[in-house]
mmCIF file of C-alpha atoms and ligand atoms in Angstrom:
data_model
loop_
_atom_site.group_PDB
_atom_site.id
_atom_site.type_symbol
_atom_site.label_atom_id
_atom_site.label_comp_id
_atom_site.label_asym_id
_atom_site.label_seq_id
_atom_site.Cartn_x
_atom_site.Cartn_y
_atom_site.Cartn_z
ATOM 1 C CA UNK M 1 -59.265 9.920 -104.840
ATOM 2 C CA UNK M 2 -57.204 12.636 -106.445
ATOM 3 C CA UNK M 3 -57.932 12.379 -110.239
ATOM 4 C CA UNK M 4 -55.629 14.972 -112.959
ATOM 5 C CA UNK M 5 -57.857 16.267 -115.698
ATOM 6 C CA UNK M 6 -56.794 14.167 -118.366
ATOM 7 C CA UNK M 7 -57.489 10.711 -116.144
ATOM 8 C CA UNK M 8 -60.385 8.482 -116.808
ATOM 9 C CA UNK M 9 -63.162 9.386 -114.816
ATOM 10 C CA UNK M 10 -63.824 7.574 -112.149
ATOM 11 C CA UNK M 11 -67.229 6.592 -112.457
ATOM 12 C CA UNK M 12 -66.596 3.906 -115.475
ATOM 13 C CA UNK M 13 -67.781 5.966 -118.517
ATOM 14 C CA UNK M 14 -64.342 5.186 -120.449
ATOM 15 C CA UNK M 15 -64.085 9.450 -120.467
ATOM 16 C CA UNK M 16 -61.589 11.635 -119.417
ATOM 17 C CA UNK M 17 -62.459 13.092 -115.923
ATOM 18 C CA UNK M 18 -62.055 16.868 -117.301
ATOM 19 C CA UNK M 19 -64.653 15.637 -119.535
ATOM 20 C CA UNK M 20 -67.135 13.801 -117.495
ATOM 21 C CA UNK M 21 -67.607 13.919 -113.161
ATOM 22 C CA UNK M 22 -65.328 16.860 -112.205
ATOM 23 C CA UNK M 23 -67.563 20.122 -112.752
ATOM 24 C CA UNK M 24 -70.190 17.710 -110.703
ATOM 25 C CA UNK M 25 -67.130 16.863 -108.013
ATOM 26 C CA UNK M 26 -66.104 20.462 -107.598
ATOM 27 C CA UNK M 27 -69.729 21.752 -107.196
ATOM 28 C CA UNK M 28 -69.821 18.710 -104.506
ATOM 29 C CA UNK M 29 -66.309 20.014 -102.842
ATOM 30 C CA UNK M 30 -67.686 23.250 -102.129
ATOM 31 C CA UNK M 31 -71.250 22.380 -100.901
ATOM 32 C CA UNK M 32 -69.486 20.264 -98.583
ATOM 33 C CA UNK M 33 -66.848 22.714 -97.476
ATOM 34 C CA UNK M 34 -69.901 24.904 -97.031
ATOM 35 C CA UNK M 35 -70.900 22.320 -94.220
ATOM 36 C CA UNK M 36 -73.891 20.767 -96.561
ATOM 37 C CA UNK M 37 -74.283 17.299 -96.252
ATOM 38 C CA UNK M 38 -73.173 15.418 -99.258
ATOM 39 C CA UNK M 39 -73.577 12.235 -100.949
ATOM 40 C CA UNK M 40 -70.599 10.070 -101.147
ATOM 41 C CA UNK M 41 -69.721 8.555 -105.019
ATOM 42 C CA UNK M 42 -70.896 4.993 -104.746
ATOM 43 C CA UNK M 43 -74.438 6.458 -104.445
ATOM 44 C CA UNK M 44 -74.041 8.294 -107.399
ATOM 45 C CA UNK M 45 -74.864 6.523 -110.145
ATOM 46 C CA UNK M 46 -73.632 6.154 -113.687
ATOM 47 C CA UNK M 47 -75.582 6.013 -117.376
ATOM 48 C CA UNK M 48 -74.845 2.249 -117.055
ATOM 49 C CA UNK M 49 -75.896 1.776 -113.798
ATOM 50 C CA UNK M 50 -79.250 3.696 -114.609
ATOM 51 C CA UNK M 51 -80.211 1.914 -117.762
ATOM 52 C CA UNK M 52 -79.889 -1.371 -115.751
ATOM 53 C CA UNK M 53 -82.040 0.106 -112.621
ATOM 54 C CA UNK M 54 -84.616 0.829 -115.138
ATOM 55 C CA UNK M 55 -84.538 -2.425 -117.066
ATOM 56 C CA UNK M 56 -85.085 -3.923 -113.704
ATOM 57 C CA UNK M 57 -87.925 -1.512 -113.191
ATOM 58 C CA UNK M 58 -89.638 -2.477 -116.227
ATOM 59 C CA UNK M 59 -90.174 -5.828 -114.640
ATOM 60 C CA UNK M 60 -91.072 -4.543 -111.409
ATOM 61 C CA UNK M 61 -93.582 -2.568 -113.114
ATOM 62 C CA UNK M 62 -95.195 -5.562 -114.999
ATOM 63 C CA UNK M 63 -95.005 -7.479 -111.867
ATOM 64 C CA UNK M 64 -97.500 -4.554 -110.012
ATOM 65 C CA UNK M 65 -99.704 -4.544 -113.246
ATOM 66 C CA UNK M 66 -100.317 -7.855 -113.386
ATOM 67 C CA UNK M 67 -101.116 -8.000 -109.722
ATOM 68 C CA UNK M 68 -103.048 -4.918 -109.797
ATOM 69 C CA UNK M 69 -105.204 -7.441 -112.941
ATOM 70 C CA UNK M 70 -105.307 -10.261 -110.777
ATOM 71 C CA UNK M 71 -106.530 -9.175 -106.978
ATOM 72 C CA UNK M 72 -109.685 -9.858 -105.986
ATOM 73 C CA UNK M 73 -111.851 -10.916 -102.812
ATOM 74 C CA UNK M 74 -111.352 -14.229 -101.592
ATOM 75 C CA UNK M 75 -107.826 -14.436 -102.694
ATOM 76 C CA UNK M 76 -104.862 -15.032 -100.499
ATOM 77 C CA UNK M 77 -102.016 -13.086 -99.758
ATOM 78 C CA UNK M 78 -100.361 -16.511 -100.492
ATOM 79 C CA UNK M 79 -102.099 -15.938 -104.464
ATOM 80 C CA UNK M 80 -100.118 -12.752 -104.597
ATOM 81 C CA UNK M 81 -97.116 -14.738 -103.661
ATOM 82 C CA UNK M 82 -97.502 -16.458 -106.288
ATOM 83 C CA UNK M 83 -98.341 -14.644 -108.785
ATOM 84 C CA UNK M 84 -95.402 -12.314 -108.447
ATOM 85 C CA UNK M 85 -92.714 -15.290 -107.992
ATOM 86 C CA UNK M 86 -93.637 -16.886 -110.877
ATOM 87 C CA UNK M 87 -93.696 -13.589 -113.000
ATOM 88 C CA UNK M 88 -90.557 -12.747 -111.932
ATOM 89 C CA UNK M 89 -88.426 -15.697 -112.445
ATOM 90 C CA UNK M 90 -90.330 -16.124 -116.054
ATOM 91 C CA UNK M 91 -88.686 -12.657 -116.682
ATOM 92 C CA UNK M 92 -85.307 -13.845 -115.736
ATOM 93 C CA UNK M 93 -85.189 -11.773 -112.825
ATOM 94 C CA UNK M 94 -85.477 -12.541 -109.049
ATOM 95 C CA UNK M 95 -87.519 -11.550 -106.444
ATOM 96 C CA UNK M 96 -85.450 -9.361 -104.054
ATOM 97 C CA UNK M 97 -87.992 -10.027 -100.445
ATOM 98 C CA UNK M 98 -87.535 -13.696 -101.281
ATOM 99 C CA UNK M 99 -84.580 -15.018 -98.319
ATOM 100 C CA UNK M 100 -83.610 -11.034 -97.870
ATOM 101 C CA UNK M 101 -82.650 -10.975 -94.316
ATOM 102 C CA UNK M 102 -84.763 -14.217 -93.920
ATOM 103 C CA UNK M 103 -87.820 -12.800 -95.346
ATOM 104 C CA UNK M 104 -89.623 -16.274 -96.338
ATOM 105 C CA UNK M 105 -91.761 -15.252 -99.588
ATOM 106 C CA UNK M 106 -90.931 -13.077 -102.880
ATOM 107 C CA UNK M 107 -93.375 -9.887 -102.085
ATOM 108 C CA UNK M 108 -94.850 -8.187 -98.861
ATOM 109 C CA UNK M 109 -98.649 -7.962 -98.453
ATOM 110 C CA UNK M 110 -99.887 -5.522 -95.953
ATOM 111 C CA UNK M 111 -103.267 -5.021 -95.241
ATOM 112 C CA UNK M 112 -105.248 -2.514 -93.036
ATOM 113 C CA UNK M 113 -103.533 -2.105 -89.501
ATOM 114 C CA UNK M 114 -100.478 -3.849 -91.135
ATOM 115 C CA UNK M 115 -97.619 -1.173 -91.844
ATOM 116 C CA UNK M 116 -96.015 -2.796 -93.914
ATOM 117 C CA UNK M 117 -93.789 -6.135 -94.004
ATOM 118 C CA UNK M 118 -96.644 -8.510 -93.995
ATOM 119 C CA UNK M 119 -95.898 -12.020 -95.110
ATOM 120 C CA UNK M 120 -97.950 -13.956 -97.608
ATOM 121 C CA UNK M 121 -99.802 -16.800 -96.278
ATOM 122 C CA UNK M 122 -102.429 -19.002 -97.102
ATOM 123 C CA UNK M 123 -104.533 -18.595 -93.971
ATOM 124 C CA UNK M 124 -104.823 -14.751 -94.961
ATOM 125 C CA UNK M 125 -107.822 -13.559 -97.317
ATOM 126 C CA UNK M 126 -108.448 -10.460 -99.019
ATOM 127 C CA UNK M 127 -112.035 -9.360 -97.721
ATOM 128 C CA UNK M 128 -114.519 -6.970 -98.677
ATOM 129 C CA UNK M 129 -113.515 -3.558 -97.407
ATOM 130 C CA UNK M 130 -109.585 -4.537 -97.136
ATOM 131 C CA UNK M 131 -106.851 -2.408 -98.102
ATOM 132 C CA UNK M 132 -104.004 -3.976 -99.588
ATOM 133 C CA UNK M 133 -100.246 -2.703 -99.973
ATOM 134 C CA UNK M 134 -98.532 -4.676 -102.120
ATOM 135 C CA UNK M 135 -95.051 -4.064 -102.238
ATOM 136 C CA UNK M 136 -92.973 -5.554 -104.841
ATOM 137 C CA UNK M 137 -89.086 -5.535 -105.418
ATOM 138 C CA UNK M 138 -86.804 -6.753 -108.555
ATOM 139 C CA UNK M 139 -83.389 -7.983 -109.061
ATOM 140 C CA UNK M 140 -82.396 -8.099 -112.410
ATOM 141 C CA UNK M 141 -79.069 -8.585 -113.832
ATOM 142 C CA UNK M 142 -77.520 -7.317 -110.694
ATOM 143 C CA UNK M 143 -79.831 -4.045 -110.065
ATOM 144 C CA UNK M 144 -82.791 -3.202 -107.945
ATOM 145 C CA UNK M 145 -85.544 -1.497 -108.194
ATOM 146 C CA UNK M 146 -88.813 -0.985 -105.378
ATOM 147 C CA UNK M 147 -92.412 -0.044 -105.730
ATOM 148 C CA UNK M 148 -95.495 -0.616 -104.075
ATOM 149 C CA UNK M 149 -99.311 0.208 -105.126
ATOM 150 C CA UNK M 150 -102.888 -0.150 -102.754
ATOM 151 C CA UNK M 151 -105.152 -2.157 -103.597
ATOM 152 C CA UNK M 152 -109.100 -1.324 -102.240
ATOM 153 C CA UNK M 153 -111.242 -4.701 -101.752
ATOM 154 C CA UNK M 154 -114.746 -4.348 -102.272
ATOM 155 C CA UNK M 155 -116.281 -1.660 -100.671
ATOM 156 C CA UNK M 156 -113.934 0.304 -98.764
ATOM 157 C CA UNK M 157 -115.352 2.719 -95.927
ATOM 158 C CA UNK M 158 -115.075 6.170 -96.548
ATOM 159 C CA UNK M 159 -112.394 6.944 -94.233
ATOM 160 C CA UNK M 160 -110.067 4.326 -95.461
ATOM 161 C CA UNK M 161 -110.849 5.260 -99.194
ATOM 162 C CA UNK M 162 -109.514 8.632 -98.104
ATOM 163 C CA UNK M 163 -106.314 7.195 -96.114
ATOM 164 C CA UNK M 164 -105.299 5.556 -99.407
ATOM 165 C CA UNK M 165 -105.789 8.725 -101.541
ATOM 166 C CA UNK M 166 -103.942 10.903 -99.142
ATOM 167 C CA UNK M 167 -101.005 8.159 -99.080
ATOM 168 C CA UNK M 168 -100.893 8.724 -102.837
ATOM 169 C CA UNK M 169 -101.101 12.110 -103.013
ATOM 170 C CA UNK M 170 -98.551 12.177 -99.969
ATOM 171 C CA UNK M 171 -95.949 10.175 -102.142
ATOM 172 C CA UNK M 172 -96.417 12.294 -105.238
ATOM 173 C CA UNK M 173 -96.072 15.342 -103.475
ATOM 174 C CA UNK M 174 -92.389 13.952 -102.365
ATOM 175 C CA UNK M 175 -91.692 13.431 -106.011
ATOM 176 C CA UNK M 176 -92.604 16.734 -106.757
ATOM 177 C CA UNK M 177 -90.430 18.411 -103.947
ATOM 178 C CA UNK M 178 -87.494 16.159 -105.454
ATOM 179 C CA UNK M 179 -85.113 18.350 -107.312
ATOM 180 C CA UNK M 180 -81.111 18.456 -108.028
ATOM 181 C CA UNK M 181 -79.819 20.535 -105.026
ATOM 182 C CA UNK M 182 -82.786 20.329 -103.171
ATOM 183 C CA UNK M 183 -82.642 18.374 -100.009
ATOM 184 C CA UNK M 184 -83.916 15.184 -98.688
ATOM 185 C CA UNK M 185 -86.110 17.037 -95.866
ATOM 186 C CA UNK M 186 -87.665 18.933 -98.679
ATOM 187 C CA UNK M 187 -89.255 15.470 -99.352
ATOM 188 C CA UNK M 188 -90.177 14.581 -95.532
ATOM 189 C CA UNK M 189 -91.324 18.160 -95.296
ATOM 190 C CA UNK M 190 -94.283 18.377 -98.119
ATOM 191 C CA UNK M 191 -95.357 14.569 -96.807
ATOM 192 C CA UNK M 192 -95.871 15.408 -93.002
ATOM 193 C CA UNK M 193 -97.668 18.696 -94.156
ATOM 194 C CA UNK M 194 -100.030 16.774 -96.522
ATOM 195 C CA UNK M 195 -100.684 13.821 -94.036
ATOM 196 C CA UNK M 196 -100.884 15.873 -90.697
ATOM 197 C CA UNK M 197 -103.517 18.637 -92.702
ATOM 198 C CA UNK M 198 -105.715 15.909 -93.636
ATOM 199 C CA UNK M 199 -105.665 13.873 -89.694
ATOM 200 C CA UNK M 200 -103.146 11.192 -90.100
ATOM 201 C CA UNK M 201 -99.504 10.920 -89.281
ATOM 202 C CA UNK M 202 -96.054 9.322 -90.926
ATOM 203 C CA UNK M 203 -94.717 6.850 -89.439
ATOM 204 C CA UNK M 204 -91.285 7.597 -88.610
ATOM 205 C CA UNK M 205 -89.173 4.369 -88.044
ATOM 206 C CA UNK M 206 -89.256 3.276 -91.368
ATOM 207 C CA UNK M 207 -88.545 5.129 -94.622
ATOM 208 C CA UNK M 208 -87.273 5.074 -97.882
ATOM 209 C CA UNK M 209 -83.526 4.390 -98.841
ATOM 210 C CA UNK M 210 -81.289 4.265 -101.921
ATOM 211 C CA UNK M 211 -81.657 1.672 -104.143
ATOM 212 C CA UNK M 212 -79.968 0.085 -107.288
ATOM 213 C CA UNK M 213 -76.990 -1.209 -106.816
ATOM 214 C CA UNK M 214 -78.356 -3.138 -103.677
ATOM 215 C CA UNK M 215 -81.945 -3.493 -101.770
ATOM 216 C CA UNK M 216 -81.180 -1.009 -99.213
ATOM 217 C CA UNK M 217 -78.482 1.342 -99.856
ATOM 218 C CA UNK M 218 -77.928 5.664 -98.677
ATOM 219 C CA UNK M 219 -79.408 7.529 -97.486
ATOM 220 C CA UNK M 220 -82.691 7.013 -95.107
ATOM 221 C CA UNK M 221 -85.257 8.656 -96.675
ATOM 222 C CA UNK M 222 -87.716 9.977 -93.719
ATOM 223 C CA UNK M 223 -90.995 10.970 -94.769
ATOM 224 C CA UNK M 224 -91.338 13.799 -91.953
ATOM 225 C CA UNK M 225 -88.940 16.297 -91.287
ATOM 226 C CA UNK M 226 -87.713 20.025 -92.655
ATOM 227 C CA UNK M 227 -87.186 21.897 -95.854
ATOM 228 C CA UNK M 228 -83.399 22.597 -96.616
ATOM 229 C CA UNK M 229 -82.410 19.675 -94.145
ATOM 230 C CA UNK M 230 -80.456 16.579 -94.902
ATOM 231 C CA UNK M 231 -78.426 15.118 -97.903
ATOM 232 C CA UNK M 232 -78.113 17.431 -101.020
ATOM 233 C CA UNK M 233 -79.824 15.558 -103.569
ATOM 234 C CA UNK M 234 -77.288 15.035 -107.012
ATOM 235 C CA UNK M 235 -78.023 13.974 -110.261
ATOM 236 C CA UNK M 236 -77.678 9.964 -110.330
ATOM 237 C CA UNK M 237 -79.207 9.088 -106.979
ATOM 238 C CA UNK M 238 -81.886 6.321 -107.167
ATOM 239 C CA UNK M 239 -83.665 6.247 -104.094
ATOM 240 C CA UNK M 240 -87.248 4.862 -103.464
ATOM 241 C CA UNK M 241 -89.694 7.530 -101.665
ATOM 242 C CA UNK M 242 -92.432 5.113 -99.683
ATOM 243 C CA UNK M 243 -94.533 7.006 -97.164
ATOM 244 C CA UNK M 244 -96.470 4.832 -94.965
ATOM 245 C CA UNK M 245 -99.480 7.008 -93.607
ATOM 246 C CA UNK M 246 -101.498 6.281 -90.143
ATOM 247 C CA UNK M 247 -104.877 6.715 -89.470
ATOM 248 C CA UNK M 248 -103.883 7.761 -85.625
ATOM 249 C CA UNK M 249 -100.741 7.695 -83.962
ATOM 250 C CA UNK M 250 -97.415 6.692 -85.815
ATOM 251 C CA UNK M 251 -96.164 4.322 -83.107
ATOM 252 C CA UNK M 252 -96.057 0.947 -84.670
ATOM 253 C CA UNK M 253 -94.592 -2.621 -83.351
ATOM 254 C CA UNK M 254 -92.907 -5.557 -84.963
ATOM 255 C CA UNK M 255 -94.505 -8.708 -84.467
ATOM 256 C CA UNK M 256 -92.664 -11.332 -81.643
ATOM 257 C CA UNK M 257 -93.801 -14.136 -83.629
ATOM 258 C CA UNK M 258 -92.731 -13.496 -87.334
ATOM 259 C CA UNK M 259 -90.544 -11.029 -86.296
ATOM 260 C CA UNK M 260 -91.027 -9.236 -89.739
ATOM 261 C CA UNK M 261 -94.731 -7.970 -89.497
ATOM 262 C CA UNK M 262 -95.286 -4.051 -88.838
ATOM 263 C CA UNK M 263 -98.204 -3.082 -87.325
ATOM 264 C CA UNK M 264 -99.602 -0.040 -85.966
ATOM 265 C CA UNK M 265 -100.012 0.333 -82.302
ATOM 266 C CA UNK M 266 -103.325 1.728 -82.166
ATOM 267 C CA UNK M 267 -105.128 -0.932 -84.649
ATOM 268 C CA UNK M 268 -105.793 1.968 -86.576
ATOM 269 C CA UNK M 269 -105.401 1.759 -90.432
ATOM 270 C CA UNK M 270 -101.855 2.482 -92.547
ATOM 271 C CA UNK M 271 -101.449 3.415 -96.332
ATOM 272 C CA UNK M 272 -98.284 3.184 -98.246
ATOM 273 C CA UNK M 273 -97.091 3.760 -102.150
ATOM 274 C CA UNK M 274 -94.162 3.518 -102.838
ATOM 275 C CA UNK M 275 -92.116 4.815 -106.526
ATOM 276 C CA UNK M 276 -88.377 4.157 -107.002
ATOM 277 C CA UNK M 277 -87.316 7.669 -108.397
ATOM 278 C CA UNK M 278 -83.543 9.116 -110.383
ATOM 279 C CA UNK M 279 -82.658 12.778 -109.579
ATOM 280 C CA UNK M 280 -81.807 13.972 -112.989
ATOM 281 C CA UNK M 281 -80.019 17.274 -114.068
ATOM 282 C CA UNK M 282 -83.629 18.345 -114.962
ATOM 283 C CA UNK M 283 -85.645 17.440 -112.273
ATOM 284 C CA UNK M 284 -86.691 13.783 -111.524
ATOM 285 C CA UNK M 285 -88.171 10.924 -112.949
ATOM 286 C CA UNK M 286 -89.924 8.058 -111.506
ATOM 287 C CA UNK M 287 -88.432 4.521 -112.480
ATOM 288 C CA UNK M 288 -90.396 2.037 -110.850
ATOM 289 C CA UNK M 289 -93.906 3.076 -109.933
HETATM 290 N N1 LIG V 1 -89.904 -3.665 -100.161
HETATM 291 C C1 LIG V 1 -89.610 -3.131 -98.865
HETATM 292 C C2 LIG V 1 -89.157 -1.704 -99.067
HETATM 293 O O1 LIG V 1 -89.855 -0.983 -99.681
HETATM 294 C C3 LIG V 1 -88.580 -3.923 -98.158
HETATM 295 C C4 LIG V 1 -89.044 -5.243 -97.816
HETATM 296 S S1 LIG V 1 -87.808 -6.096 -97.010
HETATM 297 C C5 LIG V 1 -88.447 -7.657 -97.034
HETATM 298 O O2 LIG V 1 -88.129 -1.267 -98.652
HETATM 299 F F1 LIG V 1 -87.523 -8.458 -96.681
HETATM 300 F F2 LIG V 1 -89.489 -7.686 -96.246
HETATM 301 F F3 LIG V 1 -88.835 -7.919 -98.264
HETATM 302 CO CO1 LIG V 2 -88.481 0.284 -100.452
#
């Protein structure tokens, strides 16, 4: 697309371009002559675009509270459903798991040697010493937006108490390491380093991914890899950052039956949070936590 200065910018702000994307293009230009790996424009997003990712967040958000309220032992997974279903649709919004690639319910449930992908059911119970991701995901008015919190049952054993807090701390150091012109493997980078100090390792065949303008957009976001690798990040990207942290090995398997349900290999336990995050001019923010 070859805009002249005095053209409306492309991105749908009603500006000119000379007075809106095209410092922001010719930075991009350059960096990619350079050989850096760039984002294309559709995953850069606009004011527009961001206010209605974050609207949708603000019912993603509620969703996790009231959740986060409602969990207790004895429940099922099936409960959870529930609960988030009919919160969602009350809010005018839908739930984005519900028929997504087949996906039967409105919310994944995962708990202890489940990954992540679990589906609610009403043969599943939370238990004493259970940990619980609960990952929940929102369309509203046309926009997404992703999150997912853990949930500790009961008493938890020591060694999965500390799984779950080094998942946490694993995802906010990624937030941290997320700055404009940084790179993506800055993220992967500080997350191995945290989980594989502490014992555990990232699973590496699922990740995060953009987010916004559908479920699953650009680019993979791996949760392992290399400072200074990977896609620049630019103000305007939405992507979710979702490390899902092993107790032992990161091998995991799908499940032949459901064909959705992730679990690890070696039975041992998996943590996951997941935030929905903006690269901003600034820094970052988180949108959906
Ligand atoms: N919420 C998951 C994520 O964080 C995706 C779930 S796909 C579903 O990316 F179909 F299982 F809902
Ligand atoms: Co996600």
């Amino acid at each position: 697309m070859n805009l002249n200065r005095n053209d409306q910018c492309w991105c749908g702000s009603g500006k000119k371009y000379k007075k809106c994307h095209i410092e922001l293009d010719e930075k991009l230009d350059s960096l990619r002559a350079k050989g850096f790996h760039i984002p294309p424009r559709k995953l850069i997003k606009n004011k527009e675009q961001i206010e209605g990712i974050k609207e949708s967040a603000k019912i993603n958000n509620a969703v996790l509270d009231l959740v986060q309220e409602k969990i207790k032992i004895g429940m099922s997974t099936e409960e959870i459903d529930k609960i988030v279903h009919d919160f969602t649709v009350n809010s005018g919004a839908i739930p984005a798991p519900l028929n997504y690639g087949g996906f039967p319910k409105s919310v994944c449930v995962s708990i202890n040697d489940v990954v992540c992908h679990g589906i609610p059911s009403n043969d599943t119970i939370l238990q004493e010493g259970d940990i619980v991701n609960v990952d929940v995901s929102t369309i509203y008015n046309g926009y997404y937006s992703d999150a997912s919190r853990m949930f500790m049952i009961g008493n938890v054993a020591e060694e999965d108490r500390k799984l779950v807090r080094v998942a946490k701390e694993c995802l906010e150091k990624g937030f941290e390491a997320v700055r404009p012109w940084g790179f993506l493997g800055d993220i992967g980078a500080v997350i191995q380093e945290h989980a594989e100090v502490n014992g555990f390792s990232v699973v590496r065949s699922f990740g995060g991914h953009g987010v916004g303008l559908e479920f699953h957009e650009d680019p993979f976001v791996a949760h392992y890899g290399k400072k200074g690798e990977g896609m620049v990040l630019v103000p305007g990207m939405v992507f979710t950052i979702e490390p899902m942290i092993n107790q032992g090995d990161y091998e995991v398997f799908v499940d032949e039956d459901d064909d959705w349900t992730v679990f690890t290999e070696d039975g041992g336990y998996s943590a996951q949070w997941e935030y929905t995050v903006l690269v901003t001019e600034e820094g970052a923010e988180i949108i959906a936590k």
